[in-house]
Amino acid sequence: MTRSHTIAILPGDGIGPEVVSCALEVLDAAETRYGFTTTRTEYAAGANHYLETGELFTEVQDQLRDADAILFGSMGDPRVTPGILERGFILEMRQRFQQAANVRPVRLYPGVPTPIAGLTPERCELVIVRENTEGAYVGQGSTVHAGTPNAVAMQESLNTRAGIERVVDFSFRLALGRRKKLTLCHKTNILVAAGQLWQEVVADVAQRYPEVETDYVHVDAMCFHLPLTPERFDVVVTDNLFGDIITDLGAVIQGGLGVATSANLNLDATAPSMFEAIHGSAPDIAGKGWANPSGAILSLALMLGHLGEGDAAQAIEAATVEVLGSLPALAGADMGATTAELGTRIADIVRSGRANTELVPDSLLATLAALPASR
Ligand code: IPM
Ligand code: MG
């Protein structure tokens, strides 16, 4: 019987539609080559849709819930007040669909230029797992005496044992299938209440995974260890806001936001997981053909790995790496090809079966979803 998957497509705003269209061309190629099919439904979520209808996530959640996975472009537009789409759509989806783990690989691929002098691909292959539903992102807070010289703003960070435990347990399982090292990244010397809870949970869960070594790094120290000695890290687990910040640094190390990808994973199969490039909507270059579609195409690979299409995922990752390595610049007018041309190049390699999987022999994107169940 042919394997079939139901996918919700959210191209979104800015460069989102361009890069998602490349990912869909690659998906066509992968289906032909690897013998599976998808049923795709596209949803008009994002700034235009919001400005026309006032609809955010709440209105589309029932339709999206039925999908096996969601492929997401990007969201954000200068015409919409900052925060409305980010909180009303992206954060709502992460919370309502309980996408508890935001998995962001930091991998320097062969042939891809990095701004870190002397860094080699062998030294840079780690995964950051960001708690994705709590912390400062719950949006709790209050302002008193707003607009006066006595204004007081309080912004809270919510940390639950259950929320931390599920993402820590996932991170240990991930580490178990890799180099068996888990690093907690926090700021326990200042955020003592939340920090202590995170440390307690890591210590408790570590008992179930005696094979995995644990380590701890403060988030500020992470900002120099990550670029200078990334080989110290295998799996890093961290709080929502710290994860947001250090994964942008991780993206820079691996060649920029255009290359970095992420999975927002629902860990108990109660709702679909969502796959997206890390870059934003980049409205300044939208429609110019200057965006690098690799982040979106690698998010497709992550999604296919998650859906059990590991061979297709690995081929897409390898094809993307091959094309990335041939570019004179990773984005912009000097990229040497347009967004659409790059998508077609990668799709052609996948369709022909010529993808050189030696480029990424240990594809994380292909294996991520095949994690053993929780103990
Ligand atoms: C990310 C983004 C989002 C976040 C924004 C767009 C809400 O920066 O996915 O890292 O802060 O989580
Ligand atoms: Mg971010």
PDB file of C-alpha atoms in Angstrom, residues 42-303:
ATOM      1  CA  GLU A  42      -2.785  25.315   1.811  1.00  0.00           C
ATOM      2  CA  TYR A  43      -4.060  27.847   4.336  1.00  0.00           C
ATOM      3  CA  ALA A  44      -3.993  31.620   3.890  1.00  0.00           C
ATOM      4  CA  ALA A  45      -2.613  32.467   7.304  1.00  0.00           C
ATOM      5  CA  GLY A  46      -0.516  35.561   7.921  1.00  0.00           C
ATOM      6  CA  ALA A  47      -0.623  39.305   7.544  1.00  0.00           C
ATOM      7  CA  ASN A  48      -2.793  39.622   4.428  1.00  0.00           C
ATOM      8  CA  HIS A  49      -5.309  37.161   5.759  1.00  0.00           C
ATOM      9  CA  TYR A  50      -5.338  38.883   9.142  1.00  0.00           C
ATOM     10  CA  LEU A  51      -5.770  42.343   7.617  1.00  0.00           C
ATOM     11  CA  GLU A  52      -8.663  41.105   5.461  1.00  0.00           C
ATOM     12  CA  THR A  53     -10.471  38.930   7.980  1.00  0.00           C
ATOM     13  CA  GLY A  54      -9.063  39.584  11.453  1.00  0.00           C
ATOM     14  CA  GLU A  55      -8.434  35.829  11.776  1.00  0.00           C
ATOM     15  CA  LEU A  56      -5.500  34.430  13.731  1.00  0.00           C
ATOM     16  CA  PHE A  57      -4.737  30.901  14.920  1.00  0.00           C
ATOM     17  CA  THR A  58      -7.939  30.226  16.835  1.00  0.00           C
ATOM     18  CA  GLU A  59     -10.004  30.336  13.652  1.00  0.00           C
ATOM     19  CA  VAL A  60      -7.925  27.789  11.720  1.00  0.00           C
ATOM     20  CA  GLN A  61      -6.877  25.434  14.499  1.00  0.00           C
ATOM     21  CA  ASP A  62      -9.612  22.862  13.888  1.00  0.00           C
ATOM     22  CA  GLN A  63      -8.647  22.486  10.245  1.00  0.00           C
ATOM     23  CA  LEU A  64      -4.939  22.239  11.044  1.00  0.00           C
ATOM     24  CA  ARG A  65      -5.481  19.709  13.812  1.00  0.00           C
ATOM     25  CA  ASP A  66      -6.356  16.972  11.315  1.00  0.00           C
ATOM     26  CA  ALA A  67      -3.038  17.211   9.471  1.00  0.00           C
ATOM     27  CA  ASP A  68      -0.182  14.754  10.044  1.00  0.00           C
ATOM     28  CA  ALA A  69       2.240  17.701   9.976  1.00  0.00           C
ATOM     29  CA  ILE A  70       2.395  21.403   9.236  1.00  0.00           C
ATOM     30  CA  LEU A  71       4.917  23.037   6.906  1.00  0.00           C
ATOM     31  CA  PHE A  72       5.304  26.698   7.760  1.00  0.00           C
ATOM     32  CA  GLY A  73       6.968  29.519   5.788  1.00  0.00           C
ATOM     33  CA  SER A  74       7.277  32.644   7.886  1.00  0.00           C
ATOM     34  CA  MET A  75       5.053  35.280   9.389  1.00  0.00           C
ATOM     35  CA  GLY A  76       5.431  39.005  10.009  1.00  0.00           C
ATOM     36  CA  ASP A  77       4.663  42.171   8.071  1.00  0.00           C
ATOM     37  CA  PRO A  78       5.433  45.842   8.717  1.00  0.00           C
ATOM     38  CA  ARG A  79       1.710  46.699   8.298  1.00  0.00           C
ATOM     39  CA  VAL A  80       0.771  44.647  11.357  1.00  0.00           C
ATOM     40  CA  THR A  81       1.719  45.845  14.840  1.00  0.00           C
ATOM     41  CA  PRO A  82       4.625  43.709  16.111  1.00  0.00           C
ATOM     42  CA  GLY A  83       3.404  40.947  18.402  1.00  0.00           C
ATOM     43  CA  ILE A  84      -0.043  40.371  16.894  1.00  0.00           C
ATOM     44  CA  LEU A  85       0.940  37.639  14.454  1.00  0.00           C
ATOM     45  CA  GLU A  86       3.843  36.360  16.551  1.00  0.00           C
ATOM     46  CA  ARG A  87       1.720  35.887  19.646  1.00  0.00           C
ATOM     47  CA  GLY A  88      -1.687  35.423  18.045  1.00  0.00           C
ATOM     48  CA  PHE A  89      -0.527  32.785  15.613  1.00  0.00           C
ATOM     49  CA  ILE A  90       2.926  31.312  16.195  1.00  0.00           C
ATOM     50  CA  LEU A  91       2.859  31.173  19.992  1.00  0.00           C
ATOM     51  CA  GLU A  92      -0.801  30.167  20.019  1.00  0.00           C
ATOM     52  CA  MET A  93      -0.029  27.242  17.761  1.00  0.00           C
ATOM     53  CA  ARG A  94       2.960  26.119  19.837  1.00  0.00           C
ATOM     54  CA  GLN A  95       0.870  26.231  22.996  1.00  0.00           C
ATOM     55  CA  ARG A  96      -2.480  24.916  21.812  1.00  0.00           C
ATOM     56  CA  PHE A  97      -0.902  22.103  19.829  1.00  0.00           C
ATOM     57  CA  GLN A  98       1.491  21.438  22.737  1.00  0.00           C
ATOM     58  CA  GLN A  99       4.530  21.582  20.494  1.00  0.00           C
ATOM     59  CA  ALA A 100       6.664  21.171  23.577  1.00  0.00           C
ATOM     60  CA  ALA A 101      10.112  20.799  22.040  1.00  0.00           C
ATOM     61  CA  ASN A 102      11.578  23.220  19.552  1.00  0.00           C
ATOM     62  CA  VAL A 103      14.419  21.262  18.007  1.00  0.00           C
ATOM     63  CA  ARG A 104      17.072  23.326  16.256  1.00  0.00           C
ATOM     64  CA  PRO A 105      20.063  21.527  14.786  1.00  0.00           C
ATOM     65  CA  VAL A 106      23.294  23.527  14.646  1.00  0.00           C
ATOM     66  CA  ARG A 107      25.315  21.820  11.992  1.00  0.00           C
ATOM     67  CA  LEU A 108      28.048  23.276   9.846  1.00  0.00           C
ATOM     68  CA  TYR A 109      27.662  21.446   6.558  1.00  0.00           C
ATOM     69  CA  PRO A 110      30.701  20.709   4.379  1.00  0.00           C
ATOM     70  CA  GLY A 111      31.398  23.502   1.898  1.00  0.00           C
ATOM     71  CA  VAL A 112      29.247  26.074   3.693  1.00  0.00           C
ATOM     72  CA  PRO A 113      31.119  29.220   4.786  1.00  0.00           C
ATOM     73  CA  THR A 114      31.045  30.099   8.478  1.00  0.00           C
ATOM     74  CA  PRO A 115      32.129  33.417  10.026  1.00  0.00           C
ATOM     75  CA  ILE A 116      34.004  31.473  12.726  1.00  0.00           C
ATOM     76  CA  ALA A 117      37.640  31.246  11.600  1.00  0.00           C
ATOM     77  CA  GLY A 118      39.006  27.721  11.513  1.00  0.00           C
ATOM     78  CA  LEU A 119      35.729  25.980  12.386  1.00  0.00           C
ATOM     79  CA  THR A 120      35.257  22.643  10.623  1.00  0.00           C
ATOM     80  CA  PRO A 121      32.089  20.546  10.107  1.00  0.00           C
ATOM     81  CA  GLU A 122      33.450  17.762  12.368  1.00  0.00           C
ATOM     82  CA  ARG A 123      33.531  20.186  15.281  1.00  0.00           C
ATOM     83  CA  CYS A 124      30.050  21.592  14.794  1.00  0.00           C
ATOM     84  CA  GLU A 125      27.200  19.088  14.984  1.00  0.00           C
ATOM     85  CA  LEU A 126      24.853  19.702  17.884  1.00  0.00           C
ATOM     86  CA  VAL A 127      21.167  20.093  18.580  1.00  0.00           C
ATOM     87  CA  ILE A 128      19.544  22.745  20.721  1.00  0.00           C
ATOM     88  CA  VAL A 129      16.221  21.718  22.252  1.00  0.00           C
ATOM     89  CA  ARG A 130      14.262  24.737  23.362  1.00  0.00           C
ATOM     90  CA  GLU A 131      11.306  24.415  25.722  1.00  0.00           C
ATOM     91  CA  ASN A 132       8.561  25.796  23.518  1.00  0.00           C
ATOM     92  CA  THR A 133       5.417  26.492  25.534  1.00  0.00           C
ATOM     93  CA  GLU A 134       6.401  28.175  28.810  1.00  0.00           C
ATOM     94  CA  GLY A 135       8.969  30.527  30.356  1.00  0.00           C
ATOM     95  CA  ALA A 136       8.686  34.205  29.456  1.00  0.00           C
ATOM     96  CA  TYR A 137       6.652  33.218  26.391  1.00  0.00           C
ATOM     97  CA  VAL A 138       3.464  32.676  28.386  1.00  0.00           C
ATOM     98  CA  GLY A 139       3.067  36.435  28.082  1.00  0.00           C
ATOM     99  CA  GLN A 140       2.077  37.004  31.697  1.00  0.00           C
ATOM    100  CA  GLY A 141       2.783  40.397  33.142  1.00  0.00           C
ATOM    101  CA  SER A 142       1.321  43.728  34.039  1.00  0.00           C
ATOM    102  CA  THR A 143       2.035  47.427  33.864  1.00  0.00           C
ATOM    103  CA  VAL A 144       1.034  49.916  36.532  1.00  0.00           C
ATOM    104  CA  HIS A 145       1.108  53.714  36.091  1.00  0.00           C
ATOM    105  CA  ALA A 146       1.680  53.217  32.373  1.00  0.00           C
ATOM    106  CA  GLY A 147       2.736  56.330  30.516  1.00  0.00           C
ATOM    107  CA  THR A 148       3.815  58.151  33.653  1.00  0.00           C
ATOM    108  CA  PRO A 149       7.281  58.599  35.162  1.00  0.00           C
ATOM    109  CA  ASN A 150       6.245  56.035  37.784  1.00  0.00           C
ATOM    110  CA  ALA A 151       5.479  53.287  35.276  1.00  0.00           C
ATOM    111  CA  VAL A 152       6.115  49.779  36.610  1.00  0.00           C
ATOM    112  CA  ALA A 153       6.291  46.778  34.280  1.00  0.00           C
ATOM    113  CA  MET A 154       6.339  43.216  35.587  1.00  0.00           C
ATOM    114  CA  GLN A 155       7.003  40.361  33.185  1.00  0.00           C
ATOM    115  CA  GLU A 156       6.786  36.838  34.491  1.00  0.00           C
ATOM    116  CA  SER A 157       8.337  33.547  33.474  1.00  0.00           C
ATOM    117  CA  LEU A 158       6.273  30.434  34.095  1.00  0.00           C
ATOM    118  CA  ASN A 159       8.086  27.130  34.667  1.00  0.00           C
ATOM    119  CA  THR A 160       6.236  23.923  35.460  1.00  0.00           C
ATOM    120  CA  ARG A 161       7.800  20.653  36.486  1.00  0.00           C
ATOM    121  CA  ALA A 162       5.703  18.776  33.921  1.00  0.00           C
ATOM    122  CA  GLY A 163       6.614  21.198  31.136  1.00  0.00           C
ATOM    123  CA  ILE A 164      10.319  20.979  31.894  1.00  0.00           C
ATOM    124  CA  GLU A 165      10.291  17.239  32.393  1.00  0.00           C
ATOM    125  CA  ARG A 166       8.802  16.374  29.016  1.00  0.00           C
ATOM    126  CA  VAL A 167      11.371  18.400  27.117  1.00  0.00           C
ATOM    127  CA  VAL A 168      14.262  17.201  29.289  1.00  0.00           C
ATOM    128  CA  ASP A 169      13.214  13.571  28.856  1.00  0.00           C
ATOM    129  CA  PHE A 170      13.001  14.070  25.091  1.00  0.00           C
ATOM    130  CA  SER A 171      16.483  15.624  25.118  1.00  0.00           C
ATOM    131  CA  PHE A 172      17.965  12.669  27.004  1.00  0.00           C
ATOM    132  CA  ARG A 173      16.421  10.274  24.496  1.00  0.00           C
ATOM    133  CA  LEU A 174      17.855  12.323  21.666  1.00  0.00           C
ATOM    134  CA  ALA A 175      21.303  12.289  23.305  1.00  0.00           C
ATOM    135  CA  LEU A 176      21.085   8.527  23.835  1.00  0.00           C
ATOM    136  CA  GLY A 177      21.031   7.984  20.071  1.00  0.00           C
ATOM    137  CA  ARG A 178      23.890  10.440  19.514  1.00  0.00           C
ATOM    138  CA  ARG A 179      27.110  11.221  21.414  1.00  0.00           C
ATOM    139  CA  LYS A 180      25.396  10.707  24.793  1.00  0.00           C
ATOM    140  CA  LYS A 181      25.924  14.116  26.291  1.00  0.00           C
ATOM    141  CA  LEU A 182      23.268  16.514  27.547  1.00  0.00           C
ATOM    142  CA  THR A 183      24.020  20.117  28.527  1.00  0.00           C
ATOM    143  CA  LEU A 184      21.558  22.206  30.473  1.00  0.00           C
ATOM    144  CA  CYS A 185      21.814  25.888  29.565  1.00  0.00           C
ATOM    145  CA  HIS A 186      20.245  28.345  32.040  1.00  0.00           C
ATOM    146  CA  LYS A 187      21.099  31.208  34.353  1.00  0.00           C
ATOM    147  CA  THR A 188      20.845  29.466  37.704  1.00  0.00           C
ATOM    148  CA  ASN A 189      22.987  32.061  39.490  1.00  0.00           C
ATOM    149  CA  ILE A 190      20.391  34.799  38.900  1.00  0.00           C
ATOM    150  CA  LEU A 191      17.088  33.126  38.025  1.00  0.00           C
ATOM    151  CA  VAL A 192      17.411  30.951  41.092  1.00  0.00           C
ATOM    152  CA  ALA A 193      13.796  29.777  41.378  1.00  0.00           C
ATOM    153  CA  ALA A 194      13.369  28.618  37.788  1.00  0.00           C
ATOM    154  CA  GLY A 195      17.017  27.566  37.599  1.00  0.00           C
ATOM    155  CA  GLN A 196      16.704  25.291  40.587  1.00  0.00           C
ATOM    156  CA  LEU A 197      13.624  23.590  39.179  1.00  0.00           C
ATOM    157  CA  TRP A 198      15.365  22.984  35.849  1.00  0.00           C
ATOM    158  CA  GLN A 199      18.423  21.560  37.619  1.00  0.00           C
ATOM    159  CA  GLU A 200      16.322  19.304  39.829  1.00  0.00           C
ATOM    160  CA  VAL A 201      14.419  17.922  36.856  1.00  0.00           C
ATOM    161  CA  VAL A 202      17.606  17.279  34.882  1.00  0.00           C
ATOM    162  CA  ALA A 203      19.156  15.501  37.887  1.00  0.00           C
ATOM    163  CA  ASP A 204      16.020  13.359  38.372  1.00  0.00           C
ATOM    164  CA  VAL A 205      15.559  12.442  34.729  1.00  0.00           C
ATOM    165  CA  ALA A 206      19.302  11.696  34.427  1.00  0.00           C
ATOM    166  CA  GLN A 207      18.731   8.712  36.756  1.00  0.00           C
ATOM    167  CA  ARG A 208      16.752   7.061  33.962  1.00  0.00           C
ATOM    168  CA  TYR A 209      19.580   7.589  31.472  1.00  0.00           C
ATOM    169  CA  PRO A 210      22.802   6.571  33.240  1.00  0.00           C
ATOM    170  CA  GLU A 211      24.608   6.230  29.881  1.00  0.00           C
ATOM    171  CA  VAL A 212      24.215   9.957  29.193  1.00  0.00           C
ATOM    172  CA  GLU A 213      26.742  12.406  30.638  1.00  0.00           C
ATOM    173  CA  THR A 214      25.268  15.698  31.884  1.00  0.00           C
ATOM    174  CA  ASP A 215      26.841  19.139  31.864  1.00  0.00           C
ATOM    175  CA  TYR A 216      25.727  22.663  32.753  1.00  0.00           C
ATOM    176  CA  VAL A 217      26.552  26.036  31.107  1.00  0.00           C
ATOM    177  CA  HIS A 218      25.217  29.493  31.980  1.00  0.00           C
ATOM    178  CA  VAL A 219      23.503  31.178  29.025  1.00  0.00           C
ATOM    179  CA  ASP A 220      25.984  34.065  28.888  1.00  0.00           C
ATOM    180  CA  ALA A 221      28.915  31.661  28.887  1.00  0.00           C
ATOM    181  CA  MET A 222      27.104  29.736  26.138  1.00  0.00           C
ATOM    182  CA  CYS A 223      27.552  32.789  23.916  1.00  0.00           C
ATOM    183  CA  PHE A 224      31.295  32.273  23.821  1.00  0.00           C
ATOM    184  CA  HIS A 225      31.434  28.470  24.071  1.00  0.00           C
ATOM    185  CA  LEU A 226      29.008  27.958  21.205  1.00  0.00           C
ATOM    186  CA  PRO A 227      31.026  29.782  18.527  1.00  0.00           C
ATOM    187  CA  LEU A 228      34.478  28.878  19.873  1.00  0.00           C
ATOM    188  CA  THR A 229      34.094  25.274  21.057  1.00  0.00           C
ATOM    189  CA  PRO A 230      30.858  23.869  19.611  1.00  0.00           C
ATOM    190  CA  GLU A 231      32.409  20.390  19.821  1.00  0.00           C
ATOM    191  CA  ARG A 232      31.759  20.545  23.561  1.00  0.00           C
ATOM    192  CA  PHE A 233      28.037  20.104  22.866  1.00  0.00           C
ATOM    193  CA  ASP A 234      25.863  17.235  21.674  1.00  0.00           C
ATOM    194  CA  VAL A 235      22.314  18.012  22.881  1.00  0.00           C
ATOM    195  CA  VAL A 236      21.653  21.307  24.679  1.00  0.00           C
ATOM    196  CA  VAL A 237      18.353  21.720  26.509  1.00  0.00           C
ATOM    197  CA  THR A 238      17.203  25.157  27.557  1.00  0.00           C
ATOM    198  CA  ASP A 239      14.422  27.512  28.542  1.00  0.00           C
ATOM    199  CA  ASN A 240      12.196  29.124  25.898  1.00  0.00           C
ATOM    200  CA  LEU A 241      13.734  32.616  25.835  1.00  0.00           C
ATOM    201  CA  PHE A 242      17.343  31.466  26.203  1.00  0.00           C
ATOM    202  CA  GLY A 243      16.670  29.013  23.382  1.00  0.00           C
ATOM    203  CA  ASP A 244      15.293  31.755  21.178  1.00  0.00           C
ATOM    204  CA  ILE A 245      18.450  33.788  21.640  1.00  0.00           C
ATOM    205  CA  ILE A 246      21.167  31.144  21.429  1.00  0.00           C
ATOM    206  CA  THR A 247      19.645  29.479  18.358  1.00  0.00           C
ATOM    207  CA  ASP A 248      20.105  32.688  16.369  1.00  0.00           C
ATOM    208  CA  LEU A 249      23.766  32.524  17.362  1.00  0.00           C
ATOM    209  CA  GLY A 250      23.779  28.865  16.357  1.00  0.00           C
ATOM    210  CA  ALA A 251      22.318  29.799  12.974  1.00  0.00           C
ATOM    211  CA  VAL A 252      25.072  32.342  12.342  1.00  0.00           C
ATOM    212  CA  ILE A 253      27.751  29.760  13.125  1.00  0.00           C
ATOM    213  CA  GLN A 254      26.311  27.333  10.579  1.00  0.00           C
ATOM    214  CA  GLY A 255      26.153  29.854   7.764  1.00  0.00           C
ATOM    215  CA  GLY A 256      23.268  32.153   8.577  1.00  0.00           C
ATOM    216  CA  LEU A 257      19.557  32.221   9.126  1.00  0.00           C
ATOM    217  CA  GLY A 258      18.888  31.072   5.559  1.00  0.00           C
ATOM    218  CA  VAL A 259      20.356  27.660   6.318  1.00  0.00           C
ATOM    219  CA  ALA A 260      18.979  26.972   9.791  1.00  0.00           C
ATOM    220  CA  THR A 261      15.870  24.900  10.360  1.00  0.00           C
ATOM    221  CA  SER A 262      13.602  23.795  13.176  1.00  0.00           C
ATOM    222  CA  ALA A 263      10.902  21.393  14.284  1.00  0.00           C
ATOM    223  CA  ASN A 264       8.193  22.315  16.785  1.00  0.00           C
ATOM    224  CA  LEU A 265       7.424  18.836  18.053  1.00  0.00           C
ATOM    225  CA  ASN A 266       4.275  17.672  19.776  1.00  0.00           C
ATOM    226  CA  LEU A 267       5.724  14.829  21.855  1.00  0.00           C
ATOM    227  CA  ASP A 268       2.549  12.884  22.626  1.00  0.00           C
ATOM    228  CA  ALA A 269       0.847  12.782  19.219  1.00  0.00           C
ATOM    229  CA  THR A 270      -2.154  14.810  20.398  1.00  0.00           C
ATOM    230  CA  ALA A 271      -1.755  17.426  17.632  1.00  0.00           C
ATOM    231  CA  PRO A 272       0.455  17.927  14.580  1.00  0.00           C
ATOM    232  CA  SER A 273       4.058  19.080  14.791  1.00  0.00           C
ATOM    233  CA  MET A 274       5.156  22.125  12.812  1.00  0.00           C
ATOM    234  CA  PHE A 275       8.296  22.535  10.708  1.00  0.00           C
ATOM    235  CA  GLU A 276       9.809  25.891   9.787  1.00  0.00           C
ATOM    236  CA  ALA A 277      12.994  27.628   8.742  1.00  0.00           C
ATOM    237  CA  ILE A 278      14.361  29.907  11.444  1.00  0.00           C
ATOM    238  CA  HIS A 279      14.515  32.999   9.256  1.00  0.00           C
ATOM    239  CA  GLY A 280      11.681  35.502   9.412  1.00  0.00           C
ATOM    240  CA  SER A 281       9.590  36.951   6.597  1.00  0.00           C
ATOM    241  CA  ALA A 282      12.360  39.358   5.399  1.00  0.00           C
ATOM    242  CA  PRO A 283       9.858  41.742   3.739  1.00  0.00           C
ATOM    243  CA  ASP A 284      12.717  43.891   2.383  1.00  0.00           C
ATOM    244  CA  ILE A 285      13.808  41.156  -0.047  1.00  0.00           C
ATOM    245  CA  ALA A 286      10.440  39.487  -0.690  1.00  0.00           C
ATOM    246  CA  GLY A 287       9.744  38.810  -4.368  1.00  0.00           C
ATOM    247  CA  LYS A 288      13.326  39.512  -5.481  1.00  0.00           C
ATOM    248  CA  GLY A 289      14.450  35.901  -5.699  1.00  0.00           C
ATOM    249  CA  TRP A 290      17.246  36.612  -3.220  1.00  0.00           C
ATOM    250  CA  ALA A 291      16.113  34.384  -0.389  1.00  0.00           C
ATOM    251  CA  ASN A 292      17.939  31.130   0.185  1.00  0.00           C
ATOM    252  CA  PRO A 293      15.311  28.343   0.236  1.00  0.00           C
ATOM    253  CA  SER A 294      17.601  25.906   2.095  1.00  0.00           C
ATOM    254  CA  GLY A 295      16.122  26.517   5.538  1.00  0.00           C
ATOM    255  CA  ALA A 296      12.634  25.756   4.225  1.00  0.00           C
ATOM    256  CA  ILE A 297      13.822  22.737   2.245  1.00  0.00           C
ATOM    257  CA  LEU A 298      15.685  21.373   5.271  1.00  0.00           C
ATOM    258  CA  SER A 299      12.515  21.863   7.321  1.00  0.00           C
ATOM    259  CA  LEU A 300      10.762  19.704   4.730  1.00  0.00           C
ATOM    260  CA  ALA A 301      13.465  17.076   5.319  1.00  0.00           C
ATOM    261  CA  LEU A 302      12.854  17.282   9.077  1.00  0.00           C
ATOM    262  CA  MET A 303       9.125  16.888   8.467  1.00  0.00           C
TER     263      MET A 303
END
